[in-house]
Amino acid sequence: MIPLWMTFIFCGVVSAIGDTYFLEQAKSLNPKVGRIKVPLIIFLWFYDQGKTQFSKFFVQMAAKFIRGSRASCRRYVPPTGVAVGMVFATLCCITAALIESKRLEIVKRNGLIDKPDARVPMTMFWLLPQFLLLGGLDGIREWSVSYLVIDQAPIAMMKYFAYFISSVFGIGMMGSALSVHVVGKINQAKSGISWFQSTINKSRLDKYYWVLAALSAANLLVYIVVASFYSYKDAIIEELVEPEYEETEMNLFQHDL
């Protein structure tokens, strides 16, 4: 199972950008709706909604599918869910890249490149799709991996596999910082200028997001190949239970708001 688990690492890399660069983007944008200033923590709520609703929708669709098929099909639901989560990771990075390109265009047009503390005249709600997709990634991934462990891990080793999976995603989170360093060094060697500068307005996060999107897509292909050769055991639990998440689970906005 270890080769299968290794493909999960990159999901952690993508998840980590919600706690870092997504937040920096939001801080630079206009938080007002009319005269009302909306707190950044609103994105935590949208993230939670994306996490809950997308994962519940996936479980409901999977439950309808297996009701009309052979019982043995149930074993393929969790690995399929992992693949769907990886699709969300790719879409999240693509969306973030497109929105960041738009933000940088407005920054350049208004002469704000050297004004890191100035608000960009662009509503922060442009970031809503990427937070929803990030929630979908984490929600579907967490549910699917949990069922995958229950179905496929040896009973005697199940609790250890749970710790192992947590460490795999933790490595992905730490790998996010490493990816910034590596990508920055590579593009600096090629162009002489790193995509990561002292301020978000001088940086090229859009290009970094495109790199993550490409790597996410490549990771999905690797996962499909590895998962295709894996021999799945019959599911231990035939019934699919919809996930329940606490709305305050993500620590995304425990920074300065």
Tab-separated table of C-alpha atoms in Angstrom:
chain	number	residue	atom	x	y	z
A	1	MET	CA	0.000	0.000	0.000
A	2	ILE	CA	2.957	2.319	0.518
A	3	PRO	CA	3.340	3.280	-3.192
A	4	LEU	CA	-0.336	4.250	-3.144
A	5	TRP	CA	0.092	6.371	-0.020
A	6	MET	CA	3.112	8.175	-1.454
A	7	THR	CA	0.949	9.791	-4.113
A	8	PHE	CA	-1.037	11.475	-1.329
A	9	ILE	CA	1.907	13.691	-0.373
A	10	PHE	CA	1.258	16.254	-3.087
A	11	CYS	CA	-2.314	16.767	-1.870
A	12	GLY	CA	-0.751	18.083	1.331
A	13	VAL	CA	1.410	20.476	-0.680
A	14	VAL	CA	-1.674	21.978	-2.327
A	15	SER	CA	-3.618	22.094	0.952
A	16	ALA	CA	-0.820	24.096	2.567
A	17	ILE	CA	-1.139	27.033	0.163
A	18	GLY	CA	-4.562	27.793	1.626
A	19	ASP	CA	-2.853	28.577	4.910
A	20	THR	CA	-0.183	30.739	3.285
A	21	TYR	CA	-0.474	32.367	-0.132
A	22	PHE	CA	-4.270	32.288	-0.392
A	23	LEU	CA	-4.398	34.274	2.820
A	24	GLU	CA	-1.793	36.755	1.587
A	25	GLN	CA	-3.827	37.291	-1.576
A	26	ALA	CA	-6.963	37.950	0.457
A	27	LYS	CA	-5.188	40.472	2.682
A	28	SER	CA	-4.175	42.541	-0.343
A	29	LEU	CA	-7.682	42.846	-1.815
A	30	ASN	CA	-10.695	45.035	-1.100
A	31	PRO	CA	-12.698	43.503	1.781
A	32	LYS	CA	-15.714	45.800	1.464
A	33	VAL	CA	-19.185	45.062	0.147
A	34	GLY	CA	-20.657	48.514	-0.239
A	35	ARG	CA	-19.771	50.215	3.024
A	36	ILE	CA	-19.569	46.997	4.998
A	37	LYS	CA	-16.103	45.613	5.694
A	38	VAL	CA	-16.223	41.820	5.563
A	39	PRO	CA	-13.700	40.001	7.806
A	40	LEU	CA	-11.306	37.581	6.139
A	41	ILE	CA	-12.610	34.802	8.338
A	42	ILE	CA	-15.579	34.566	5.956
A	43	PHE	CA	-13.328	32.444	3.755
A	44	LEU	CA	-13.030	29.920	6.583
A	45	TRP	CA	-16.796	29.486	6.428
A	46	PHE	CA	-16.720	29.053	2.648
A	47	TYR	CA	-13.869	26.561	2.984
A	48	ASP	CA	-15.909	24.579	5.522
A	49	GLN	CA	-18.931	24.631	3.237
A	50	GLY	CA	-16.876	23.414	0.294
A	51	LYS	CA	-15.353	20.688	2.436
A	52	THR	CA	-18.706	19.494	3.758
A	53	GLN	CA	-20.941	19.871	0.712
A	54	PHE	CA	-18.567	18.505	-1.926
A	55	SER	CA	-17.706	15.454	0.178
A	56	LYS	CA	-21.372	14.774	1.006
A	57	PHE	CA	-22.308	15.100	-2.660
A	58	PHE	CA	-19.594	12.624	-3.626
A	59	VAL	CA	-20.751	10.120	-0.999
A	60	GLN	CA	-24.378	10.456	-2.112
A	61	MET	CA	-23.451	9.878	-5.759
A	62	ALA	CA	-21.266	6.904	-4.814
A	63	ALA	CA	-24.059	5.408	-2.690
A	64	LYS	CA	-26.513	5.658	-5.607
A	65	PHE	CA	-23.993	4.005	-7.903
A	66	ILE	CA	-23.254	0.998	-5.707
A	67	ARG	CA	-26.954	0.424	-4.960
A	68	GLY	CA	-27.494	-0.446	-8.604
A	69	SER	CA	-24.330	-2.490	-9.040
A	70	ARG	CA	-22.582	-5.500	-7.621
A	71	ALA	CA	-21.578	-5.431	-3.971
A	72	SER	CA	-17.929	-5.826	-4.978
A	73	CYS	CA	-18.029	-2.355	-6.582
A	74	ARG	CA	-18.067	-0.804	-3.108
A	75	ARG	CA	-14.337	-1.528	-2.735
A	76	TYR	CA	-13.538	0.925	-5.555
A	77	VAL	CA	-15.348	3.929	-4.075
A	78	PRO	CA	-12.536	5.168	-1.753
A	79	PRO	CA	-9.748	4.993	-4.382
A	80	THR	CA	-12.057	6.751	-6.835
A	81	GLY	CA	-12.677	9.437	-4.211
A	82	VAL	CA	-8.943	9.984	-3.815
A	83	ALA	CA	-8.684	10.542	-7.577
A	84	VAL	CA	-11.583	13.016	-7.449
A	85	GLY	CA	-9.804	14.857	-4.641
A	86	MET	CA	-6.702	15.112	-6.829
A	87	VAL	CA	-8.845	16.546	-9.632
A	88	PHE	CA	-10.029	19.195	-7.168
A	89	ALA	CA	-6.383	19.931	-6.316
A	90	THR	CA	-5.595	20.541	-9.980
A	91	LEU	CA	-8.677	22.715	-10.529
A	92	CYS	CA	-7.904	24.680	-7.359
A	93	CYS	CA	-4.389	25.513	-8.584
A	94	ILE	CA	-5.615	26.452	-12.070
A	95	THR	CA	-8.286	28.735	-10.613
A	96	ALA	CA	-5.801	30.336	-8.220
A	97	ALA	CA	-3.371	30.965	-11.100
A	98	LEU	CA	-6.023	32.672	-13.226
A	99	ILE	CA	-7.229	34.872	-10.361
A	100	GLU	CA	-3.693	35.827	-9.353
A	101	SER	CA	-2.904	36.808	-12.955
A	102	LYS	CA	-5.915	39.109	-12.888
A	103	ARG	CA	-4.843	40.562	-9.524
A	104	LEU	CA	-1.323	41.273	-10.787
A	105	GLU	CA	-2.702	42.981	-13.895
A	106	ILE	CA	-4.701	45.341	-11.679
A	107	VAL	CA	-1.655	45.897	-9.452
A	108	LYS	CA	0.446	46.880	-12.465
A	109	ARG	CA	-2.285	49.026	-14.004
A	110	ASN	CA	-2.687	51.028	-10.788
A	111	GLY	CA	1.030	51.393	-10.043
A	112	LEU	CA	0.890	49.333	-6.841
A	113	ILE	CA	3.914	47.100	-7.407
A	114	ASP	CA	6.024	49.069	-4.915
A	115	LYS	CA	3.105	49.720	-2.545
A	116	PRO	CA	2.665	46.463	-0.627
A	117	ASP	CA	0.386	48.020	2.004
A	118	ALA	CA	-2.059	49.509	-0.496
A	119	ARG	CA	-5.354	47.748	-1.128
A	120	VAL	CA	-5.752	46.422	-4.654
A	121	PRO	CA	-9.023	47.728	-6.185
A	122	MET	CA	-10.393	44.233	-6.657
A	123	THR	CA	-12.927	42.532	-4.413
A	124	MET	CA	-11.541	39.713	-2.306
A	125	PHE	CA	-14.499	37.548	-3.301
A	126	TRP	CA	-12.683	36.728	-6.523
A	127	LEU	CA	-10.823	34.235	-4.312
A	128	LEU	CA	-14.015	32.411	-3.362
A	129	PRO	CA	-13.767	29.648	-6.033
A	130	GLN	CA	-10.272	28.580	-5.000
A	131	PHE	CA	-11.264	28.344	-1.328
A	132	LEU	CA	-14.319	26.247	-2.236
A	133	LEU	CA	-12.215	23.937	-4.398
A	134	LEU	CA	-9.624	23.662	-1.629
A	135	GLY	CA	-12.402	22.621	0.737
A	136	GLY	CA	-13.590	20.052	-1.791
A	137	LEU	CA	-10.070	18.653	-2.065
A	138	ASP	CA	-9.664	18.235	1.684
A	139	GLY	CA	-13.192	16.955	2.321
A	140	ILE	CA	-13.273	14.262	-0.365
A	141	ARG	CA	-9.661	13.289	0.260
A	142	GLU	CA	-10.083	12.863	4.022
A	143	TRP	CA	-13.260	10.801	3.689
A	144	SER	CA	-11.845	8.612	0.926
A	145	VAL	CA	-8.530	7.960	2.647
A	146	SER	CA	-10.326	7.047	5.888
A	147	TYR	CA	-12.431	4.425	4.108
A	148	LEU	CA	-9.423	3.217	2.138
A	149	VAL	CA	-7.566	2.525	5.381
A	150	ILE	CA	-10.600	0.761	6.884
A	151	ASP	CA	-11.075	-1.414	3.796
A	152	GLN	CA	-7.501	-2.250	2.840
A	153	ALA	CA	-5.272	-2.033	5.909
A	154	PRO	CA	-4.735	-5.224	7.957
A	155	ILE	CA	-6.905	-5.038	11.065
A	156	ALA	CA	-3.927	-5.506	13.386
A	157	MET	CA	-2.101	-2.640	11.675
A	158	MET	CA	-5.055	-0.312	11.132
A	159	LYS	CA	-4.271	2.190	13.889
A	160	TYR	CA	-0.669	2.419	12.716
A	161	PHE	CA	-1.783	3.051	9.153
A	162	ALA	CA	-3.884	5.956	10.430
A	163	TYR	CA	-0.756	7.519	11.948
A	164	PHE	CA	1.163	6.793	8.780
A	165	ILE	CA	-1.401	8.578	6.613
A	166	SER	CA	-1.348	11.594	8.938
A	167	SER	CA	2.425	11.726	8.621
A	168	VAL	CA	2.179	11.470	4.820
A	169	PHE	CA	-0.074	14.515	4.631
A	170	GLY	CA	2.136	16.268	7.168
A	171	ILE	CA	5.130	15.677	4.920
A	172	GLY	CA	3.103	17.237	2.113
A	173	MET	CA	2.442	20.314	4.228
A	174	MET	CA	6.149	20.694	4.946
A	175	GLY	CA	6.898	19.934	1.320
A	176	SER	CA	5.030	23.081	0.362
A	177	ALA	CA	7.841	25.219	1.783
A	178	LEU	CA	10.401	23.030	0.034
A	179	SER	CA	8.555	23.398	-3.274
A	180	VAL	CA	8.727	27.188	-2.966
A	181	HIS	CA	12.480	27.002	-2.393
A	182	VAL	CA	13.112	24.567	-5.258
A	183	VAL	CA	10.847	26.323	-7.767
A	184	GLY	CA	12.351	29.688	-6.819
A	185	LYS	CA	15.901	28.425	-7.309
A	186	ILE	CA	15.109	26.820	-10.661
A	187	ASN	CA	13.419	29.847	-12.222
A	188	GLN	CA	16.067	32.176	-10.764
A	189	ALA	CA	18.771	30.084	-12.421
A	190	LYS	CA	16.933	30.330	-15.737
A	191	SER	CA	15.780	33.966	-15.717
A	192	GLY	CA	17.921	35.567	-13.019
A	193	ILE	CA	14.848	36.641	-11.024
A	194	SER	CA	12.983	34.486	-8.538
A	195	TRP	CA	9.194	34.327	-8.656
A	196	PHE	CA	9.184	34.841	-4.885
A	197	GLN	CA	10.041	38.380	-3.815
A	198	SER	CA	9.719	40.358	-0.592
A	199	THR	CA	6.092	41.324	-1.317
A	200	ILE	CA	3.190	39.545	-2.946
A	201	ASN	CA	2.847	42.324	-5.536
A	202	LYS	CA	6.406	41.773	-6.766
A	203	SER	CA	6.095	37.997	-6.738
A	204	ARG	CA	4.716	35.792	-9.491
A	205	LEU	CA	2.470	33.461	-7.555
A	206	ASP	CA	0.440	32.878	-10.696
A	207	LYS	CA	3.379	31.053	-12.282
A	208	TYR	CA	3.929	29.057	-9.089
A	209	TYR	CA	0.263	28.036	-9.097
A	210	TRP	CA	0.601	26.883	-12.708
A	211	VAL	CA	3.551	24.703	-11.689
A	212	LEU	CA	1.470	23.209	-8.874
A	213	ALA	CA	-1.394	22.601	-11.305
A	214	ALA	CA	0.913	20.720	-13.681
A	215	LEU	CA	2.432	18.692	-10.853
A	216	SER	CA	-1.038	17.931	-9.456
A	217	ALA	CA	-2.152	16.632	-12.846
A	218	ALA	CA	1.013	14.529	-13.138
A	219	ASN	CA	0.487	13.198	-9.616
A	220	LEU	CA	-3.077	12.218	-10.560
A	221	LEU	CA	-1.798	10.224	-13.532
A	222	VAL	CA	0.774	8.448	-11.357
A	223	TYR	CA	-1.930	7.658	-8.800
A	224	ILE	CA	-4.235	6.213	-11.485
A	225	VAL	CA	-1.446	3.936	-12.728
A	226	VAL	CA	-0.496	2.772	-9.221
A	227	ALA	CA	-4.131	2.336	-8.140
A	228	SER	CA	-4.909	0.335	-11.286
A	229	PHE	CA	-2.341	-2.307	-10.357
A	230	TYR	CA	-3.387	-2.542	-6.705
A	231	SER	CA	-5.388	-5.614	-5.669
A	232	TYR	CA	-8.319	-4.394	-3.574
A	233	LYS	CA	-9.916	-6.458	-0.826
A	234	ASP	CA	-13.676	-6.546	-0.338
A	235	ALA	CA	-15.027	-3.642	1.700
A	236	ILE	CA	-15.426	-4.235	5.431
A	237	ILE	CA	-18.227	-1.670	5.762
A	238	GLU	CA	-20.756	-1.813	2.933
A	239	GLU	CA	-22.682	1.298	3.994
A	240	LEU	CA	-21.218	4.684	3.082
A	241	VAL	CA	-21.595	7.244	5.866
A	242	GLU	CA	-21.621	10.935	4.988
A	243	PRO	CA	-18.782	12.896	6.614
A	244	GLU	CA	-19.322	15.414	9.377
A	245	TYR	CA	-16.814	18.202	9.961
A	246	GLU	CA	-16.527	20.831	12.634
A	247	GLU	CA	-16.745	24.314	11.176
A	248	THR	CA	-13.703	25.490	13.129
A	249	GLU	CA	-11.481	22.589	12.108
A	250	MET	CA	-9.182	24.512	9.792
A	251	ASN	CA	-6.650	26.874	11.407
A	252	LEU	CA	-6.433	28.958	8.254
A	253	PHE	CA	-7.131	32.284	9.899
A	254	GLN	CA	-5.303	32.003	13.181
A	255	HIS	CA	-2.975	34.643	11.802
A	256	ASP	CA	-3.340	38.398	11.927
A	257	LEU	CA	-6.737	39.305	10.507
